[in-house]
Short mmCIF file of C-alpha atoms and ligand atoms in Angstrom, two decimals:
data_model
loop_
_atom_site.label_atom_id
_atom_site.label_comp_id
_atom_site.label_asym_id
_atom_site.label_seq_id
_atom_site.Cartn_x
_atom_site.Cartn_y
_atom_site.Cartn_z
CA MET A 14 5.08 -19.10 -51.59
CA GLY A 15 3.41 -19.48 -48.19
CA GLU A 16 2.78 -16.72 -45.69
CA PRO A 17 5.63 -14.25 -45.19
CA TYR A 18 7.91 -14.13 -42.16
CA LEU A 19 7.17 -11.08 -40.02
CA LEU A 20 10.46 -9.43 -39.08
CA THR A 21 8.47 -7.14 -36.80
CA PRO A 22 8.37 -7.13 -33.00
CA GLY A 23 4.72 -8.18 -32.77
CA PRO A 24 2.55 -9.16 -34.46
CA LEU A 25 5.17 -11.73 -35.30
CA THR A 26 5.46 -15.14 -36.90
CA THR A 27 3.66 -17.63 -34.68
CA ALA A 28 3.81 -21.41 -34.45
CA HIS A 29 1.25 -23.53 -36.26
CA GLU A 30 -0.01 -24.85 -32.89
CA VAL A 31 -0.74 -21.28 -31.75
CA LYS A 32 -2.82 -20.57 -34.86
CA ALA A 33 -4.55 -23.95 -34.58
CA ALA A 34 -5.65 -23.19 -31.00
CA MET A 35 -7.87 -20.43 -32.45
CA LEU A 36 -10.05 -22.90 -34.36
CA CYS A 37 -12.21 -23.54 -31.32
CA ASP A 38 -14.95 -21.22 -30.01
CA HIS A 39 -15.10 -20.70 -26.25
CA GLY A 40 -17.81 -19.14 -24.13
CA SER A 41 -16.35 -16.45 -21.90
CA TRP A 42 -18.39 -17.64 -18.88
CA ASP A 43 -17.59 -21.30 -19.45
CA GLY A 44 -15.52 -23.22 -16.93
CA ASP A 45 -13.01 -24.42 -19.54
CA PHE A 46 -12.31 -20.84 -20.58
CA ARG A 47 -12.00 -19.70 -16.98
CA ALA A 48 -9.46 -22.49 -16.47
CA ILE A 49 -7.49 -21.21 -19.50
CA SER A 50 -7.37 -17.69 -18.01
CA ALA A 51 -6.34 -19.05 -14.61
CA GLU A 52 -3.56 -21.19 -16.08
CA ILE A 53 -2.24 -18.20 -18.03
CA ARG A 54 -2.05 -16.10 -14.86
CA THR A 55 -0.28 -18.91 -13.01
CA ARG A 56 2.23 -19.51 -15.79
CA LEU A 57 3.06 -15.80 -16.16
CA LEU A 58 3.62 -15.47 -12.43
CA ALA A 59 5.85 -18.55 -12.45
CA MET A 60 7.88 -16.95 -15.26
CA LEU A 61 8.48 -13.88 -13.08
CA GLY A 62 9.07 -16.04 -10.00
CA ASP A 63 8.27 -13.45 -7.31
CA PRO A 64 5.62 -14.66 -4.82
CA GLY A 65 4.80 -11.05 -3.89
CA PHE A 66 3.31 -10.44 -7.35
CA ASP A 67 -0.08 -11.10 -8.89
CA CYS A 68 -1.24 -11.04 -12.51
CA VAL A 69 -4.09 -9.20 -14.25
CA LEU A 70 -5.06 -9.86 -17.87
CA MET A 71 -6.44 -6.88 -19.84
CA GLN A 72 -8.06 -6.61 -23.27
CA GLY A 73 -6.49 -4.44 -25.97
CA SER A 74 -3.15 -3.89 -27.64
CA GLY A 75 -0.08 -3.19 -25.53
CA SER A 76 -0.74 0.55 -25.28
CA PHE A 77 -4.14 -0.08 -23.69
CA VAL A 78 -2.46 -2.17 -21.03
CA VAL A 79 0.27 0.42 -20.42
CA GLU A 80 -2.51 2.96 -19.93
CA SER A 81 -4.27 0.58 -17.57
CA MET A 82 -1.12 0.12 -15.47
CA LEU A 83 -0.31 3.83 -15.33
CA GLY A 84 -3.85 4.95 -14.55
CA THR A 85 -4.45 2.28 -11.92
CA PHE A 86 -1.19 2.56 -9.99
CA ILE A 87 -0.42 6.27 -10.18
CA PRO A 88 -3.08 8.01 -8.10
CA CYS A 89 -4.59 11.34 -9.19
CA ASP A 90 -2.31 13.23 -6.80
CA GLY A 91 0.76 11.25 -7.87
CA ARG A 92 3.53 12.68 -10.02
CA ALA A 93 5.47 10.56 -12.50
CA LEU A 94 8.92 10.80 -14.05
CA VAL A 95 8.94 9.13 -17.47
CA LEU A 96 12.32 7.99 -18.80
CA ALA A 97 11.98 8.48 -22.53
CA ASN A 98 14.42 7.52 -25.29
CA GLY A 99 12.05 6.77 -28.10
CA ALA A 100 8.45 6.46 -29.20
CA TYR A 101 7.19 4.20 -26.41
CA GLY A 102 8.53 6.43 -23.64
CA GLN A 103 6.91 9.42 -25.35
CA ARG A 104 3.66 7.45 -25.63
CA ALA A 105 3.65 6.64 -21.89
CA ALA A 106 4.10 10.35 -21.12
CA ALA A 107 1.31 11.24 -23.54
CA ALA A 108 -1.01 8.72 -21.87
CA LEU A 109 -0.31 10.24 -18.46
CA ARG A 110 -1.05 13.75 -19.76
CA VAL A 111 -4.34 12.61 -21.29
CA MET A 112 -5.39 11.09 -17.99
CA GLY A 113 -4.49 14.29 -16.20
CA ARG A 114 -1.55 13.01 -14.16
CA SER A 115 1.32 15.31 -13.32
CA VAL A 116 4.27 14.20 -15.45
CA GLU A 117 7.92 15.07 -15.86
CA VAL A 118 9.92 13.65 -18.78
CA LEU A 119 13.62 12.86 -18.90
CA ASP A 120 13.90 13.06 -22.69
CA LYS A 121 17.06 11.41 -24.01
CA GLY A 122 16.15 11.85 -27.66
CA ASP A 123 15.93 9.00 -30.15
CA PHE A 124 17.89 6.35 -28.26
CA ALA A 125 20.43 7.53 -25.63
CA PRO A 126 19.83 5.43 -22.49
CA PRO A 127 18.68 7.01 -19.20
CA ARG A 128 21.40 6.45 -16.59
CA GLY A 129 21.16 5.78 -12.85
CA ALA A 130 23.08 8.86 -11.72
CA GLU A 131 20.90 11.36 -13.61
CA ILE A 132 17.73 9.64 -12.39
CA ALA A 133 18.97 9.78 -8.78
CA ARG A 134 19.71 13.49 -9.23
CA ILE A 135 16.27 14.30 -10.66
CA LEU A 136 14.51 12.37 -7.89
CA ALA A 137 16.59 14.08 -5.21
CA ASP A 138 15.78 17.52 -6.66
CA ASP A 139 12.03 16.85 -6.93
CA PRO A 140 10.65 15.10 -3.83
CA GLY A 141 7.13 15.38 -5.30
CA LEU A 142 7.90 12.67 -7.87
CA THR A 143 6.18 9.52 -6.60
CA HIS A 144 6.61 7.13 -9.53
CA VAL A 145 9.12 6.44 -12.29
CA VAL A 146 8.10 4.89 -15.62
CA ALA A 147 10.83 3.05 -17.56
CA ILE A 148 10.91 1.25 -20.90
CA HIS A 149 12.99 -1.96 -20.83
CA CYS A 150 13.63 -2.59 -24.52
CA GLU A 151 12.75 0.63 -26.39
CA THR A 152 11.49 -1.07 -29.52
CA SER A 153 11.59 2.10 -31.62
CA SER A 154 15.40 1.90 -31.78
CA GLY A 155 15.91 -1.60 -30.36
CA ILE A 156 18.03 -0.36 -27.46
CA LEU A 157 18.09 -2.44 -24.32
CA ASN A 158 17.90 0.14 -21.53
CA PRO A 159 19.94 -0.50 -18.34
CA LEU A 160 16.95 -1.60 -16.30
CA GLU A 161 18.88 -2.86 -13.29
CA GLU A 162 20.75 0.43 -12.93
CA ILE A 163 17.48 2.36 -13.35
CA ALA A 164 15.64 0.22 -10.79
CA GLN A 165 18.44 0.56 -8.24
CA ALA A 166 18.37 4.36 -8.58
CA VAL A 167 14.59 4.47 -8.13
CA ALA A 168 14.63 2.08 -5.17
CA GLY A 169 17.51 4.05 -3.64
CA ALA A 170 15.35 7.17 -3.76
CA GLY A 171 12.39 5.31 -2.25
CA ARG A 172 10.09 5.82 -5.26
CA ARG A 173 7.92 3.33 -7.14
CA LEU A 174 8.94 1.91 -10.52
CA LEU A 175 6.52 0.88 -13.29
CA VAL A 176 8.11 -0.91 -16.26
CA ASP A 177 7.01 -1.21 -19.87
CA ALA A 178 8.52 -4.64 -20.52
CA MET A 179 6.31 -5.10 -23.58
CA SER A 180 8.96 -6.28 -26.01
CA SER A 181 11.22 -8.04 -23.46
CA PHE A 182 9.15 -10.07 -20.99
CA GLY A 183 9.46 -13.78 -21.75
CA GLY A 184 12.44 -13.18 -24.02
CA LEU A 185 14.82 -11.64 -21.51
CA PRO A 186 15.17 -12.39 -17.79
CA ILE A 187 13.74 -9.86 -15.32
CA ASP A 188 14.75 -10.73 -11.77
CA THR A 189 12.86 -8.58 -9.25
CA ALA A 190 15.68 -9.16 -6.73
CA GLN A 191 18.06 -7.21 -9.02
CA VAL A 192 15.36 -5.07 -10.61
CA PRO A 193 13.10 -3.95 -7.76
CA CYS A 194 9.84 -2.74 -9.30
CA ASP A 195 6.16 -2.45 -8.46
CA ALA A 196 4.61 -3.48 -11.74
CA LEU A 197 5.50 -4.43 -15.26
CA VAL A 198 3.44 -4.87 -18.37
CA SER A 199 3.67 -6.91 -21.56
CA SER A 200 1.33 -8.25 -24.24
CA ALA A 201 0.36 -11.49 -25.95
CA ASN A 202 2.09 -10.83 -29.27
CA LYS A 203 5.71 -10.19 -28.30
CA CYS A 204 8.29 -12.59 -26.81
CA ILE A 205 5.75 -15.19 -25.71
CA GLU A 206 4.80 -15.40 -29.39
CA GLY A 207 1.01 -15.29 -29.22
CA VAL A 208 -1.32 -13.25 -31.42
CA PRO A 209 -2.44 -9.67 -30.63
CA GLY A 210 -5.52 -8.86 -28.59
CA PHE A 211 -4.66 -8.56 -24.91
CA GLY A 212 -1.87 -7.87 -22.47
CA PHE A 213 -1.03 -8.52 -18.86
CA ILE A 214 0.16 -6.62 -15.83
CA LEU A 215 2.35 -8.25 -13.21
CA ALA A 216 2.16 -6.16 -10.05
CA ARG A 217 3.04 -6.33 -6.38
CA ARG A 218 -0.06 -7.75 -4.70
CA ASP A 219 -0.02 -5.18 -1.88
CA MET A 220 0.02 -2.32 -4.38
CA LEU A 221 -2.72 -3.96 -6.44
CA GLU A 222 -4.88 -4.31 -3.34
CA ALA A 223 -4.34 -0.66 -2.43
CA SER A 224 -5.09 0.72 -5.92
CA GLY A 225 -8.90 0.63 -5.89
CA GLY A 226 -10.50 3.89 -7.01
CA ASN A 227 -7.35 5.29 -8.65
CA ALA A 228 -8.23 4.55 -12.27
CA HIS A 229 -9.25 7.28 -14.68
CA SER A 230 -11.14 4.75 -16.78
CA LEU A 231 -13.87 2.19 -16.23
CA ALA A 232 -12.73 -0.39 -18.79
CA LEU A 233 -8.98 0.02 -18.13
CA ASP A 234 -9.24 -0.26 -14.34
CA ALA A 235 -6.72 -3.00 -13.56
CA HIS A 236 -7.79 -3.17 -9.92
CA ALA A 237 -11.42 -3.85 -10.85
CA GLN A 238 -10.36 -6.42 -13.45
CA TRP A 239 -8.13 -8.15 -10.91
CA ALA A 240 -10.85 -8.16 -8.27
CA GLU A 241 -13.29 -9.76 -10.73
CA MET A 242 -10.76 -12.36 -11.84
CA GLU A 243 -10.09 -13.21 -8.19
CA ARG A 244 -13.81 -13.39 -7.40
CA SER A 245 -15.24 -15.24 -10.41
CA GLY A 246 -12.31 -16.23 -12.62
CA GLN A 247 -13.80 -14.08 -15.38
CA TRP A 248 -12.81 -11.00 -17.32
CA ARG A 249 -15.18 -8.10 -16.69
CA TYR A 250 -16.01 -7.48 -20.36
CA THR A 251 -15.83 -9.75 -23.42
CA PRO A 252 -12.34 -11.27 -23.61
CA PRO A 253 -10.70 -12.07 -26.99
CA THR A 254 -11.40 -15.77 -26.41
CA HIS A 255 -9.55 -17.18 -29.42
CA VAL A 256 -6.52 -15.02 -28.70
CA VAL A 257 -6.50 -16.12 -25.06
CA ALA A 258 -6.65 -19.80 -26.03
CA ALA A 259 -3.81 -19.25 -28.52
CA PHE A 260 -1.75 -17.54 -25.82
CA LEU A 261 -1.99 -20.55 -23.50
CA GLU A 262 -0.65 -22.69 -26.34
CA ALA A 263 2.14 -20.14 -26.85
CA LEU A 264 3.00 -20.36 -23.14
CA ARG A 265 3.19 -24.16 -23.38
CA LEU A 266 5.55 -23.90 -26.36
CA HIS A 267 7.61 -21.29 -24.50
CA ALA A 268 8.06 -23.73 -21.59
CA ALA A 269 8.76 -26.67 -23.93
CA GLU A 270 11.51 -24.67 -25.66
CA GLY A 271 13.22 -24.12 -22.30
CA GLY A 272 11.57 -20.95 -20.98
CA VAL A 273 13.07 -17.48 -20.87
CA ALA A 274 16.69 -18.69 -21.00
CA ALA A 275 16.10 -20.62 -24.23
CA ARG A 276 14.35 -17.64 -25.81
CA THR A 277 17.21 -15.31 -24.85
CA THR A 278 19.64 -17.73 -26.46
CA ARG A 279 17.65 -18.17 -29.68
CA TYR A 280 16.87 -14.47 -30.10
CA SER A 281 20.50 -13.49 -29.37
CA ALA A 282 21.75 -16.00 -31.95
CA ASN A 283 19.26 -14.57 -34.46
CA ARG A 284 20.53 -11.04 -33.82
CA ASP A 285 24.17 -12.08 -34.10
CA ARG A 286 23.58 -13.91 -37.40
CA LEU A 287 21.63 -10.94 -38.79
CA VAL A 288 23.99 -8.20 -37.63
CA THR A 289 27.10 -10.07 -38.78
CA GLY A 290 25.51 -10.73 -42.18
CA MET A 291 24.27 -7.16 -42.63
CA ARG A 292 27.62 -5.68 -41.62
CA GLY A 293 29.20 -8.05 -44.11
CA LEU A 294 27.06 -6.39 -46.80
CA GLY A 295 28.29 -2.97 -45.64
CA PHE A 296 25.31 -1.90 -43.50
CA ALA A 297 25.84 -0.17 -40.15
CA THR A 298 23.73 -0.60 -37.01
CA LEU A 299 22.43 2.51 -35.25
CA LEU A 300 23.80 1.30 -31.92
CA SER A 301 27.13 -0.13 -30.84
CA ASP A 302 27.17 -3.78 -29.77
CA GLU A 303 26.77 -3.15 -26.03
CA TRP A 304 23.32 -1.57 -26.55
CA LEU A 305 21.89 -3.99 -29.11
CA SER A 306 18.91 -6.01 -27.85
CA PRO A 307 18.07 -9.55 -28.91
CA ILE A 308 14.63 -8.23 -29.96
CA ILE A 309 15.04 -5.86 -32.92
CA THR A 310 17.90 -4.00 -34.59
CA THR A 311 17.90 -0.60 -36.32
CA PHE A 312 20.10 -0.26 -39.41
CA HIS A 313 21.06 3.01 -41.06
CA ALA A 314 19.71 3.45 -44.57
CA PRO A 315 22.49 3.36 -47.19
CA ALA A 316 23.61 6.81 -48.35
CA ASP A 317 23.61 5.49 -51.96
CA PRO A 318 20.87 7.49 -53.76
CA ALA A 319 19.58 4.30 -55.41
CA PHE A 320 18.24 3.16 -52.01
CA ASP A 321 14.53 3.72 -51.46
CA PHE A 322 12.76 2.26 -48.42
CA VAL A 323 9.40 1.66 -50.11
CA ARG A 324 11.04 -0.19 -52.99
CA PHE A 325 13.17 -2.14 -50.49
CA TYR A 326 10.04 -3.06 -48.52
CA ASP A 327 8.26 -4.35 -51.62
CA ALA A 328 11.32 -6.25 -52.83
CA MET A 329 11.69 -7.93 -49.41
CA LYS A 330 8.00 -8.76 -49.34
CA ARG A 331 8.25 -10.47 -52.74
CA ARG A 332 10.99 -12.61 -51.18
CA GLY A 333 8.78 -13.55 -48.23
CA PHE A 334 9.85 -11.08 -45.55
CA ILE A 335 7.86 -8.24 -44.00
CA ILE A 336 10.26 -5.60 -42.65
CA TYR A 337 9.72 -2.56 -40.47
CA PRO A 338 10.34 1.14 -41.14
CA GLY A 339 12.66 3.08 -38.86
CA LYS A 340 11.24 5.28 -36.14
CA LEU A 341 14.03 7.79 -35.64
CA THR A 342 13.33 11.49 -35.92
CA ARG A 343 16.82 12.47 -37.07
CA ALA A 344 18.29 9.71 -39.26
CA GLU A 345 17.03 7.54 -42.14
CA SER A 346 16.79 3.95 -40.95
CA PHE A 347 14.91 0.67 -41.06
CA ARG A 348 14.41 -2.07 -38.51
CA LEU A 349 14.62 -5.85 -38.64
CA GLY A 350 13.09 -7.83 -35.78
CA HIS A 351 14.48 -11.19 -34.69
CA ILE A 352 11.76 -12.56 -32.39
CA GLY A 353 8.92 -14.94 -33.23
CA GLN A 354 9.19 -18.33 -34.91
CA VAL A 355 12.44 -17.58 -36.71
CA ASP A 356 15.92 -19.04 -36.27
CA THR A 357 19.45 -18.46 -37.54
CA ARG A 358 18.70 -20.36 -40.77
CA ILE A 359 15.91 -17.88 -41.54
CA MET A 360 18.18 -14.97 -40.54
CA GLY A 361 20.70 -16.19 -43.10
CA GLN A 362 17.94 -16.14 -45.72
CA VAL A 363 17.05 -12.59 -44.66
CA VAL A 364 20.62 -11.43 -45.28
CA ASP A 365 20.65 -13.14 -48.70
CA ALA A 366 17.31 -11.48 -49.54
CA VAL A 367 18.65 -8.05 -48.51
CA ALA A 368 21.68 -8.56 -50.75
CA ALA A 369 19.43 -9.52 -53.68
CA CYS A 370 17.23 -6.45 -53.08
CA MET A 371 20.25 -4.14 -53.12
CA THR A 372 21.35 -5.59 -56.46
CA GLU A 373 17.80 -5.22 -57.81
CA MET A 374 17.65 -1.54 -56.75
CA GLY A 375 21.15 -0.85 -58.03
CA VAL A 376 22.53 0.04 -54.59
CA ARG A 377 26.29 -0.44 -54.87
CA ASP A 378 27.32 0.71 -51.40
CA CYS A 379 25.29 -0.01 -48.24
CA LYS A 380 27.26 2.34 -45.99
CA PRO A 381 25.30 5.21 -44.38
CA ALA A 382 26.36 8.83 -44.61
CA PRO A 383 29.16 9.55 -42.08
CA ALA A 384 26.98 12.21 -40.41
CA ALA A 385 24.32 9.56 -39.68
CA ILE A 386 26.88 7.39 -37.89
CA GLN A 387 27.92 10.34 -35.75
CA LYS A 388 24.30 10.90 -34.73
CA GLY A 389 24.13 7.26 -33.72
CA ALA A 390 27.00 7.44 -31.22
CA ILE A 391 26.14 7.18 -27.54
CA THR A 392 28.49 9.31 -25.54
C1 PLP B 3 4.74 -3.07 -28.74
C2 PLP B 3 5.08 -2.12 -27.67
C3 PLP B 3 4.08 -1.40 -26.98
C4 PLP B 3 2.62 -1.50 -27.30
O1 PLP B 3 2.31 -1.20 -28.59
P1 PLP B 3 0.89 -1.60 -29.22
O2 PLP B 3 1.04 -1.23 -30.65
O3 PLP B 3 -0.15 -0.85 -28.51
O4 PLP B 3 0.73 -3.09 -28.98
C5 PLP B 3 4.47 -0.60 -25.91
N1 PLP B 3 5.76 -0.50 -25.55
C6 PLP B 3 6.74 -1.16 -26.19
C7 PLP B 3 8.15 -1.00 -25.71
C8 PLP B 3 6.44 -2.00 -27.26
O5 PLP B 3 7.42 -2.67 -27.89
#
């Protein structure tokens, strides 16, 4: 058997062309490499389609780039409201505390979505809040948060919005006319289907220009990185050259497939095939259909005592699929991602493999405990 499919939301299964692009060494100062970086910035900006924005590339995994965005755009005397309904919202709040920013958290628990009306109320009650931080797709449950509603509430209150669009950008449309925001962040190894190693910030150019001196960190200063890229076309410190070259190839494949719209269609079809198949086996999703994202889906663990996640993981791996543990604090679950180089044919094979694993483990009934379903209801 060849390499396994990664049913994880990044690193994910990449195209052969993306891997092949890493077989060439580039000098970071070299003109060809600078042209690669420039083309990446141009293509990402074209994907967003807002001429008021500019693009900064930043080394590190997604969390490094979230930290870079937060620390560069929220000044020391700023005060942020973080909308948290899962691990990535909690992580953004933790990053802000570490960097000594004043932070308030709207904590909705494991997955309940933050709503416009409550955000408007909090902002009205606390005029000191300057920025709001929102997660678009909260990958820890797979929920697609109501970003447009959130952005309208923030804009209505005259505050700035910073978006963690890590697991959505490139796979789902983000129209800044409907979703007014000041910056968003994503990374190489999510919906654009590159390999891990860097991320990017798309930010309003006027805010970027005004953000000099805000950053808590030398290496994660997005303003300084942007200024250097504008001046010399270079990254300030050693870029992950192979990863950057692979990402440009991934962007070309993204465009050739039909851009964001085609990705939304393929990922949604993957989710629908997977969810229908899994429900057919008796599994239940954590979320009701209206909140499911095309990125990743959380399933309740079966209540049947024969089910064991570690055994399930190993049995799936033997069948060529790497799955993902759940990240809920209150209910047993696991997650299956549907982004990357996978299609509905592969999703059908995933469902067949899950069925075979259940037989192997002796799980007769895939239904969760009724109490778990109650905890999964969004009211
Ligand atoms: C992947 C992801 C991140 C970044 O995680 P890393 O492990 O640092 O790459 C941040 N936010 C969301 C919503 C994500 O899906």
